[in-house]
Coordinates of C-alpha atoms in Angstrom, one line a residue:
Chain A
M1 CA 155.6 112.8 90.0
S2 CA 153.9 110.4 87.9
A3 CA 150.3 111.0 86.8
T4 CA 148.5 108.0 88.7
P5 CA 149.8 107.9 92.2
A6 CA 150.3 104.5 93.7
I7 CA 148.5 105.8 96.9
A8 CA 146.1 108.6 96.9
V9 CA 144.1 109.7 100.0
A10 CA 142.0 112.7 100.1
D11 CA 140.2 114.3 103.2
L12 CA 140.2 111.2 105.2
V13 CA 138.1 111.4 108.4
K14 CA 137.9 108.6 111.1
Q15 CA 136.2 109.0 114.4
Y16 CA 136.6 106.6 117.3
G17 CA 133.8 107.6 119.8
D18 CA 134.6 111.1 120.9
R19 CA 138.1 111.0 119.5
R20 CA 138.9 112.0 115.9
A21 CA 141.8 109.9 114.7
L22 CA 141.9 111.3 111.3
D23 CA 140.8 114.8 110.7
G24 CA 141.0 115.5 106.9
L25 CA 144.2 113.7 105.9
T26 CA 145.4 114.1 102.5
L27 CA 148.5 112.6 100.8
S28 CA 149.8 111.0 97.5
V29 CA 152.5 108.7 97.0
A30 CA 154.0 108.1 93.4
P31 CA 154.9 104.8 92.3
G32 CA 158.4 103.6 93.3
E33 CA 158.5 106.2 96.0
V34 CA 159.6 105.4 99.7
F35 CA 157.3 107.4 101.6
G36 CA 157.5 107.9 105.4
L37 CA 154.6 108.6 107.9
L38 CA 155.9 110.5 111.0
G39 CA 154.1 111.6 114.0
P40 CA 153.9 111.3 117.7
N41 CA 151.9 108.3 119.3
G42 CA 148.2 108.6 118.6
A43 CA 148.7 110.9 115.6
G44 CA 147.0 108.6 113.3
K45 CA 149.8 106.8 111.5
T46 CA 148.5 103.3 112.1
T47 CA 145.0 104.2 111.4
T48 CA 146.0 105.7 108.0
V49 CA 148.0 102.8 107.2
E50 CA 145.3 100.2 108.3
I51 CA 142.6 102.0 106.1
L52 CA 145.0 101.8 103.1
E53 CA 145.3 98.1 103.8
G54 CA 141.5 97.5 103.9
Y55 CA 141.3 96.8 107.6
R56 CA 139.2 99.9 108.4
E57 CA 136.7 102.1 106.4
P58 CA 137.0 105.7 106.9
D59 CA 134.1 107.9 107.9
A60 CA 134.6 110.2 105.2
G61 CA 137.2 110.7 102.3
V62 CA 138.6 109.1 99.3
V63 CA 141.2 106.1 99.5
R64 CA 142.9 104.6 96.4
V65 CA 145.6 102.1 96.3
L66 CA 146.7 101.3 92.9
G67 CA 143.6 103.0 91.6
L68 CA 141.4 100.6 93.8
D69 CA 139.2 101.0 96.8
P70 CA 141.1 98.9 99.7
V71 CA 137.7 97.7 101.1
R72 CA 135.3 97.4 98.0
D73 CA 138.1 96.2 95.6
G74 CA 140.0 94.3 98.3
A75 CA 140.0 90.9 96.5
R76 CA 141.6 92.7 93.5
L77 CA 144.1 94.5 95.6
R78 CA 145.2 92.1 98.2
P79 CA 147.2 90.0 95.6
R80 CA 149.2 93.2 94.8
I81 CA 150.0 94.5 98.3
G82 CA 152.3 93.4 101.2
V83 CA 151.6 94.1 104.8
M84 CA 153.8 94.2 107.9
L85 CA 151.8 94.7 110.9
Q86 CA 153.3 96.7 113.9
E87 CA 153.3 93.4 115.8
G88 CA 152.2 89.8 115.5
G89 CA 150.8 88.1 112.6
L90 CA 152.9 85.1 112.5
Y91 CA 151.9 81.5 113.7
P92 CA 153.9 80.8 116.8
G93 CA 153.9 77.0 116.1
L94 CA 155.3 77.1 112.6
T95 CA 159.0 77.6 111.6
A96 CA 160.2 80.5 109.8
R97 CA 160.5 78.5 106.6
E98 CA 157.0 77.0 107.0
V99 CA 155.5 80.5 107.5
L100 CA 157.1 81.8 104.2
R101 CA 156.1 78.5 102.2
L102 CA 152.5 79.1 103.5
F103 CA 152.4 82.8 102.5
A104 CA 154.1 82.0 99.2
A105 CA 151.0 79.7 98.6
Y106 CA 148.7 82.5 98.7
Y107 CA 150.2 84.3 95.7
A108 CA 150.2 83.6 92.1
E109 CA 154.0 84.2 91.6
P110 CA 155.7 84.4 94.9
D111 CA 159.4 84.8 95.5
D112 CA 161.5 81.9 96.7
P113 CA 160.9 81.5 100.4
M114 CA 164.5 80.1 101.1
A115 CA 166.1 83.0 98.9
L116 CA 164.1 85.5 100.7
L117 CA 164.9 84.2 104.0
A118 CA 168.7 84.6 103.1
R119 CA 167.9 88.2 102.0
V120 CA 166.6 89.0 105.5
G121 CA 169.4 87.3 107.2
L122 CA 167.4 84.3 108.6
E123 CA 168.7 81.4 106.7
D124 CA 170.1 80.0 110.1
A125 CA 166.7 80.3 111.6
A126 CA 164.7 78.6 108.8
R127 CA 164.0 75.6 111.0
T128 CA 163.3 77.5 114.2
M129 CA 159.7 77.9 115.5
V130 CA 158.4 81.4 115.4
R131 CA 157.8 81.4 119.1
R132 CA 161.7 80.9 119.7
L133 CA 162.7 83.6 117.4
S134 CA 164.1 87.0 119.0
G135 CA 161.8 90.0 118.6
G136 CA 164.1 91.3 115.8
Q137 CA 164.1 88.0 113.9
R138 CA 160.2 88.1 114.1
Q139 CA 160.2 91.5 112.6
R140 CA 162.4 90.3 109.8
L141 CA 160.4 87.3 109.1
S142 CA 157.2 89.6 109.2
L143 CA 158.9 91.8 106.5
A144 CA 159.7 88.7 104.5
A145 CA 156.2 87.6 104.7
A146 CA 155.0 91.0 103.4
L147 CA 157.5 90.6 100.5
I148 CA 156.9 87.0 99.5
G149 CA 154.1 87.8 97.0
R150 CA 156.2 90.3 95.0
P151 CA 154.0 93.2 95.9
Q152 CA 153.6 96.4 93.9
V153 CA 153.0 98.3 97.1
V154 CA 154.3 97.6 100.6
F155 CA 153.0 98.9 103.9
L156 CA 155.5 98.7 106.8
D157 CA 154.1 99.8 110.2
E158 CA 157.2 100.5 112.5
P159 CA 159.4 97.9 110.5
T160 CA 162.6 98.4 112.7
A161 CA 161.0 98.9 116.1
G162 CA 163.0 96.7 118.4
M163 CA 165.7 95.7 116.0
D164 CA 169.5 95.5 116.8
P165 CA 171.5 97.9 114.6
H166 CA 172.5 95.1 112.3
A167 CA 169.0 93.9 111.7
R168 CA 168.0 97.6 111.1
A169 CA 170.8 98.0 108.4
T170 CA 169.6 94.7 106.6
T171 CA 166.0 96.0 106.7
W172 CA 167.1 99.6 105.4
R173 CA 168.9 97.9 102.7
L174 CA 165.9 95.7 101.8
V175 CA 163.6 98.8 101.8
R176 CA 166.0 100.5 99.3
D177 CA 166.2 97.4 97.1
L178 CA 162.4 97.5 96.9
A179 CA 162.6 101.1 95.6
E180 CA 165.0 100.4 93.1
R181 CA 162.6 97.8 91.7
E182 CA 160.0 100.3 91.7
V183 CA 157.9 99.0 94.5
T184 CA 156.1 101.6 96.3
V185 CA 156.7 101.6 100.1
M186 CA 154.8 103.4 102.9
L187 CA 156.3 103.0 106.3
T188 CA 155.7 104.6 109.6
T189 CA 158.5 105.3 111.9
H190 CA 159.6 106.9 115.0
A191 CA 163.0 107.1 114.1
M192 CA 164.0 110.3 112.5
D193 CA 167.2 109.1 111.2
E194 CA 165.4 106.3 109.5
A195 CA 163.1 108.7 107.8
E196 CA 166.0 110.8 106.7
H197 CA 168.0 108.0 105.3
L198 CA 165.2 105.8 103.9
C199 CA 162.4 108.2 102.6
D200 CA 162.0 109.9 99.4
R201 CA 159.4 111.9 101.0
V202 CA 157.7 112.1 104.4
A203 CA 154.6 113.5 105.9
I204 CA 154.5 114.6 109.5
I205 CA 151.1 114.1 110.9
D206 CA 149.5 115.2 114.3
H207 CA 146.0 115.0 115.4
G208 CA 145.0 113.2 112.3
R209 CA 146.2 115.9 109.7
V210 CA 149.3 116.4 107.6
V211 CA 151.2 119.4 109.2
A212 CA 154.2 119.2 106.9
S213 CA 155.3 117.0 104.0
G214 CA 157.9 117.0 101.3
R215 CA 161.5 115.7 100.9
P216 CA 163.5 115.4 104.3
T217 CA 165.9 117.9 103.1
E218 CA 163.0 120.4 102.0
L219 CA 161.6 120.0 105.5
T220 CA 164.7 120.5 107.3
R221 CA 165.7 123.5 105.0
S222 CA 162.3 125.1 105.3
L223 CA 162.9 125.4 109.1
A224 CA 166.6 126.5 108.9
R225 CA 167.3 128.6 111.7
D226 CA 169.0 132.0 111.7
E227 CA 171.3 130.8 114.5
V228 CA 174.9 129.8 115.0
E229 CA 175.7 127.6 118.0
L230 CA 179.1 127.6 119.4
V231 CA 180.7 125.6 122.2
S232 CA 183.9 126.7 123.8
E233 CA 185.1 127.6 127.2
P234 CA 182.9 129.4 129.5
G235 CA 183.0 133.1 130.4
I236 CA 183.7 134.5 126.7
D237 CA 183.0 138.2 126.5
V238 CA 179.8 138.1 124.5
A239 CA 179.4 142.0 124.2
A240 CA 182.9 142.0 122.5
L241 CA 182.0 139.3 120.3
A242 CA 178.7 140.7 119.3
G243 CA 180.6 143.7 118.5
A244 CA 183.2 142.2 116.4
L245 CA 180.5 140.6 114.4
G246 CA 178.6 143.8 113.8
L247 CA 175.6 142.8 115.9
G248 CA 173.8 144.4 118.9
S249 CA 175.2 143.1 122.2
E250 CA 171.7 141.1 122.8
R251 CA 172.3 139.1 119.8
V252 CA 175.0 136.9 121.4
R253 CA 174.3 135.1 124.5
E254 CA 175.7 132.3 126.7
R255 CA 172.9 129.8 126.9
R256 CA 174.6 127.6 129.3
P257 CA 178.3 127.9 130.6
G258 CA 180.5 127.3 127.6
E259 CA 177.4 127.3 125.2
Y260 CA 176.9 130.2 123.0
V261 CA 174.1 131.4 120.5
V262 CA 174.6 134.0 117.9
A263 CA 171.2 135.2 116.7
A264 CA 172.2 135.7 113.1
P265 CA 172.3 133.7 110.0
G266 CA 175.3 131.6 109.6
T267 CA 176.9 133.3 106.6
P268 CA 180.5 132.5 105.4
D269 CA 181.2 136.1 106.3
L270 CA 180.0 135.8 109.8
V271 CA 181.5 132.4 110.4
A272 CA 185.0 133.9 109.2
D273 CA 184.7 136.9 111.4
L274 CA 183.7 134.7 114.3
A275 CA 186.6 132.3 113.8
A276 CA 189.2 135.2 113.5
W277 CA 187.9 136.8 116.7
M278 CA 188.1 133.5 118.4
R279 CA 191.7 133.0 117.1
D280 CA 192.9 136.3 118.2
R281 CA 191.4 135.9 121.7
G282 CA 193.0 132.5 121.9
H283 CA 189.5 130.7 122.4
R284 CA 189.1 127.2 121.2
I285 CA 186.2 126.1 119.2
D286 CA 184.8 122.8 120.2
V287 CA 181.6 122.9 118.2
L288 CA 180.5 125.4 115.6
H289 CA 176.8 124.5 114.2
T290 CA 175.1 126.5 111.5
G291 CA 172.3 125.8 109.0
R292 CA 169.4 123.5 108.9
R293 CA 167.8 121.6 111.7
S294 CA 167.7 117.8 111.8
L295 CA 164.4 116.1 110.9
E296 CA 164.0 115.4 114.6
E297 CA 164.0 119.1 115.4
V298 CA 161.4 119.8 112.6
F299 CA 159.4 117.0 114.0
L300 CA 159.4 118.3 117.6
R301 CA 158.7 121.8 116.7
L302 CA 155.7 120.8 114.5
T303 CA 154.3 118.4 116.7
G304 CA 154.9 119.9 120.2
D305 CA 152.3 121.5 122.3
D306 CA 153.4 124.9 121.0
A307 CA 153.5 123.7 117.4
P308 CA 152.8 126.6 114.9
T309 CA 149.7 125.7 112.8
G310 CA 150.0 124.9 109.1
V311 CA 153.7 125.5 108.3
P312 CA 155.0 124.6 105.9
G313 CA 152.2 123.7 103.6
P314 CA 152.1 120.3 102.0
Chain B
M1 CA 142.9 76.2 95.7
R2 CA 146.6 75.8 96.1
A3 CA 146.2 78.5 99.0
V4 CA 143.5 76.5 100.6
L5 CA 145.6 73.1 100.4
A6 CA 148.6 74.9 101.9
Q7 CA 146.5 76.5 104.7
S8 CA 144.8 73.1 105.3
R9 CA 148.4 71.4 105.6
A10 CA 149.7 74.1 108.0
E11 CA 146.5 74.0 110.2
L12 CA 146.8 70.3 110.5
A13 CA 150.6 70.4 111.3
L14 CA 149.8 73.1 114.0
T15 CA 147.1 70.7 115.4
L16 CA 149.3 67.7 115.6
R17 CA 152.1 69.8 117.3
R18 CA 149.8 70.6 120.1
G19 CA 150.1 67.8 122.5
E20 CA 147.3 69.2 125.0
S21 CA 144.9 69.3 121.9
L22 CA 145.6 65.6 121.1
L23 CA 145.2 64.8 124.8
V24 CA 141.6 66.1 124.6
S25 CA 141.0 64.6 121.2
F26 CA 142.3 61.3 121.4
A27 CA 143.4 60.2 125.1
I28 CA 140.3 61.4 126.9
P29 CA 137.7 59.7 124.6
I30 CA 139.5 56.5 124.4
G31 CA 140.2 56.5 128.2
I32 CA 136.5 57.0 128.8
L33 CA 135.7 54.1 126.3
V34 CA 138.0 51.6 128.0
F35 CA 137.3 52.7 131.5
F36 CA 133.5 52.6 131.4
A37 CA 133.5 49.5 129.2
E38 CA 136.2 47.3 131.1
V39 CA 137.2 49.0 134.3
A40 CA 133.8 50.0 135.8
P41 CA 131.3 48.9 133.2
V42 CA 128.4 51.2 132.9
S43 CA 124.9 49.7 133.3
T44 CA 122.6 50.8 130.5
D45 CA 119.4 49.4 128.9
L46 CA 121.4 48.1 126.1
D47 CA 123.0 44.6 126.5
D48 CA 126.6 45.6 126.0
P49 CA 128.3 48.7 127.7
V50 CA 130.3 49.0 124.5
A51 CA 127.3 49.4 122.3
F52 CA 126.2 52.3 124.6
L53 CA 129.8 53.8 124.8
V54 CA 131.1 53.8 121.0
P55 CA 128.3 56.1 119.8
G56 CA 128.8 58.4 122.9
V57 CA 132.4 58.6 122.6
L58 CA 132.1 59.3 118.9
A59 CA 129.9 62.4 120.0
L60 CA 132.5 63.2 122.6
A61 CA 135.2 63.1 119.9
V62 CA 133.4 65.6 117.9
M63 CA 132.9 67.9 120.7
S64 CA 136.5 67.8 121.7
T65 CA 137.6 68.7 118.1
A66 CA 135.0 71.0 116.7
M67 CA 134.5 73.0 119.9
V68 CA 137.5 72.7 122.2
S69 CA 140.5 72.4 119.7
L70 CA 139.0 74.8 117.3
A71 CA 138.1 77.4 119.8
I72 CA 141.4 77.5 121.4
A73 CA 143.6 77.4 118.3
T74 CA 141.4 80.1 116.6
G75 CA 141.4 82.2 119.8
Y76 CA 145.2 82.2 120.0
E77 CA 145.5 82.9 116.3
R78 CA 143.4 85.9 116.8
R79 CA 145.5 87.0 120.0
Y80 CA 148.7 86.7 117.9
G81 CA 147.3 88.8 115.0
V82 CA 147.4 85.9 112.8
L83 CA 143.8 86.2 111.6
K84 CA 144.3 89.9 111.2
R85 CA 147.5 89.4 109.0
L86 CA 145.7 86.8 106.9
G87 CA 143.0 89.4 106.2
S88 CA 145.4 91.4 103.9
T89 CA 146.6 88.4 102.1
P90 CA 144.6 86.9 98.9
L91 CA 143.4 84.0 101.1
S92 CA 139.6 84.7 101.4
R93 CA 137.7 84.2 104.6
G94 CA 135.9 81.4 102.7
G95 CA 139.4 79.9 102.1
L96 CA 140.5 80.0 105.6
L97 CA 137.0 78.5 106.9
A98 CA 137.5 75.7 104.3
A99 CA 141.0 74.9 105.6
K100 CA 139.9 74.9 109.2
T101 CA 136.8 72.6 108.1
V102 CA 139.4 70.3 106.4
N103 CA 141.5 70.2 109.5
V104 CA 138.6 69.4 111.9
L105 CA 137.3 66.8 109.7
A106 CA 140.5 65.1 109.1
I107 CA 141.1 65.0 112.8
E108 CA 137.5 63.6 113.5
V109 CA 138.2 60.8 110.9
L110 CA 141.3 59.9 112.8
Q111 CA 139.4 59.9 116.0
A112 CA 136.6 57.9 114.5
V113 CA 139.0 55.3 113.4
V114 CA 140.9 54.9 116.7
V115 CA 137.3 54.9 118.6
V116 CA 135.7 52.3 116.4
A117 CA 138.9 50.3 116.4
T118 CA 139.1 50.3 120.2
G119 CA 135.2 49.6 120.3
V120 CA 135.6 46.7 118.0
L121 CA 138.7 45.2 120.2
L122 CA 136.2 45.5 123.2
G123 CA 133.6 43.5 121.2
W124 CA 131.5 46.1 119.4
R125 CA 129.9 45.1 116.3
A126 CA 128.7 47.8 114.0
T127 CA 125.1 47.5 113.3
G128 CA 122.3 50.0 112.6
G129 CA 122.2 53.0 110.1
L130 CA 125.8 54.1 110.1
V131 CA 125.1 56.7 107.3
L132 CA 122.6 58.3 109.5
A133 CA 125.2 58.3 112.3
V134 CA 127.7 60.0 110.1
V135 CA 125.0 62.7 109.1
F136 CA 124.3 63.4 112.8
L137 CA 128.2 63.6 113.7
L138 CA 128.5 66.2 110.9
L139 CA 125.5 68.2 112.1
G140 CA 127.3 67.9 115.5
T141 CA 130.4 69.2 114.2
V142 CA 128.7 72.3 112.7
A143 CA 127.1 73.0 115.9
F144 CA 130.0 72.7 118.1
A145 CA 132.4 74.6 115.5
G146 CA 129.7 77.4 115.8
I147 CA 130.0 77.3 119.5
G148 CA 133.8 77.2 119.4
L149 CA 134.2 80.1 116.9
L150 CA 131.8 82.1 118.8
M151 CA 133.9 81.8 121.7
A152 CA 137.3 82.3 119.9
G153 CA 135.8 85.4 118.1
T154 CA 134.4 87.3 121.0
L155 CA 136.5 86.5 124.1
R156 CA 140.1 87.0 125.1
A157 CA 142.3 83.9 124.2
E158 CA 142.5 82.9 128.0
A159 CA 139.0 83.2 128.4
T160 CA 138.3 81.1 125.2
L161 CA 140.9 78.5 126.7
A162 CA 139.1 78.3 130.0
L163 CA 135.5 78.4 128.8
A164 CA 136.0 75.7 126.1
N165 CA 137.6 73.4 128.7
G166 CA 134.8 74.2 131.0
C167 CA 132.1 73.5 128.5
F168 CA 133.8 70.3 127.5
L169 CA 133.7 69.1 131.1
V170 CA 130.1 70.1 131.7
L171 CA 128.8 68.9 128.5
L172 CA 130.7 65.4 129.2
F173 CA 128.7 65.3 132.4
L174 CA 125.5 66.3 130.9
G175 CA 126.1 64.7 127.3
G176 CA 124.8 61.1 127.8
M177 CA 128.2 59.9 126.7
A178 CA 129.9 58.0 129.4
Y179 CA 126.7 57.0 131.4
P180 CA 123.0 57.4 130.4
L181 CA 121.0 60.6 131.1
E182 CA 118.6 58.7 133.2
D183 CA 121.4 58.4 135.7
L184 CA 121.2 62.3 136.2
P185 CA 118.9 64.0 138.7
R186 CA 115.7 65.2 137.1
I187 CA 116.5 68.9 137.0
L188 CA 119.9 68.3 135.3
R189 CA 118.3 65.8 132.8
D190 CA 115.9 68.5 131.8
V191 CA 118.7 71.0 131.3
A192 CA 120.8 68.4 129.3
Q193 CA 117.8 67.8 127.0
V194 CA 118.3 71.3 125.3
L195 CA 122.0 71.3 125.1
P196 CA 123.9 70.0 121.9
A197 CA 126.0 67.1 123.7
A198 CA 123.1 64.9 124.6
A199 CA 121.2 65.7 121.4
L200 CA 124.2 64.5 119.6
S201 CA 125.0 61.4 121.6
E202 CA 121.3 60.3 121.8
S203 CA 120.9 60.8 117.9
V204 CA 124.1 58.9 117.0
R205 CA 123.2 56.2 119.5
A206 CA 119.8 55.6 118.1
A207 CA 121.3 55.6 114.6
C208 CA 123.7 52.8 115.6
T209 CA 121.1 50.6 117.5
P210 CA 119.0 48.5 115.3
G211 CA 115.4 48.7 116.2
V212 CA 115.6 52.0 118.1
A213 CA 113.9 55.0 116.5
V214 CA 115.8 58.2 116.3
P215 CA 114.4 60.5 119.0
T216 CA 112.8 63.5 117.2
W217 CA 113.4 65.9 120.1
S218 CA 117.2 65.2 119.9
V219 CA 117.5 65.7 116.2
V220 CA 115.5 69.0 116.5
V221 CA 117.7 70.2 119.2
L222 CA 120.9 69.3 117.6
A223 CA 119.7 70.9 114.2
L224 CA 118.7 74.2 116.0
W225 CA 122.2 74.4 117.5
A226 CA 123.8 73.6 114.0
V227 CA 121.9 76.5 112.6
G228 CA 121.9 78.9 115.5
A229 CA 125.4 78.6 116.7
P230 CA 127.3 79.4 113.4
V231 CA 124.9 82.2 112.5
L232 CA 125.6 83.8 115.9
A233 CA 129.5 83.2 115.6
A234 CA 129.4 84.6 112.0
R235 CA 127.6 87.7 113.3
A236 CA 129.7 88.3 116.5
F237 CA 133.1 87.2 115.3
R238 CA 135.6 89.9 115.6
W239 CA 139.1 89.3 113.7
E240 CA 141.0 91.4 116.1
E241 CA 141.2 90.8 120.0

């Protein structure tokens, strides 16, 4: 990671009345990184992003974007960032092209509005009023407005919410393009596949603090389960299977009819023994699953009501 | 500077695309001018109804643009998150305010041209201190813009829409614009004396009428609104609904 982070946040606290929206949140994003903020509703994702954008001031803690304080140095920071709000932000009575031309005029060296419209797949909607655009089209125009000023840091609050798969693919490609041009991207999302595909690093936040952070693969590996899942026909002799695998009989169980769980690490030896036993008995193997959890499982495990506290460390 | 110009152009385009806003800004003032001059001539202590009406309708035009149009447009910009979004662009608050000022003044100039032209067609002859009248109209613009922005920055968009139109109607009745304040019952006349509409129309009318002294009370009331309303708006304005 580079010496000066593009975004650095330390011990952020934000209180709304009785509710503590942020409770000592700390994170750091390197230049050119695509960083994902994940968390359940109300975890503090939007509050964090809006503090970084300069909309809110934290009650305590230090915030730096490109080395600047978003509130105190806002006039110097705003020309260098791009913002996509979770919703709204566009004049309903202007056309898509007029919106981008207007936003282009705010910046010293903006991108070309028509070229950018084409990049987000809206060239055919250039003369359409914002109020007549579909939800997904508005999202893409919002994204274009965030990029028109050639920002160094881009904040995207749920950029693909409400998009069809095609628009989503376009958006993902654009975000990866940004990363290649060394633009730093911070995005929030509910979609775990989005985070896994798009983000170099993610932080899972819950109750206003980071409960886990790292590369998506690190997070999923860190919670790799010592379990093998097997789907086959119902009624297999689990005790015999456990014996064949050299395990105690309680280590293999039929969770639901036809769904088996072997409570042991899915080593190559174990999988080979299991497959041989199944072949000898004439059972089919519909699904065999070993290894890491999906990010979604990590997320649910860490942010659920029975979430373990503080694992793994950031 | 480029940003303020582009913003002004966009604001103007948006205003000209809002049919209902043009109705309030142009059709109603002209309608009142023609109706009370020709169809049912208002009787005043001035010789010609048009001499009474043109200054009053200019005041009405200012009220429609600076208060009603500005309030509704800004209220919905707040509702749609536009104001919030602009807050993270390099366009400063001052720049946005400048663009809105350009927009309001441009529409007011158009209104004034149309109102004066109609008045001239109806026999009005421009006399008196027109410079002073313009100063009062500008003062009225500041006062009504303050009231409009106070509504837009504190109420929900629908409430702003309703209240701005309601105020427009009430202040039209109590504004000494279409008919003299003396035609009102005593109690309403007293109320009208402290409101900005009558203060503006009486000041402008006096400035336009040779030999009539500018009423001190009206100018003081107008000036107080022109200071108080914007100060209150600036303090109470919330950028997000």
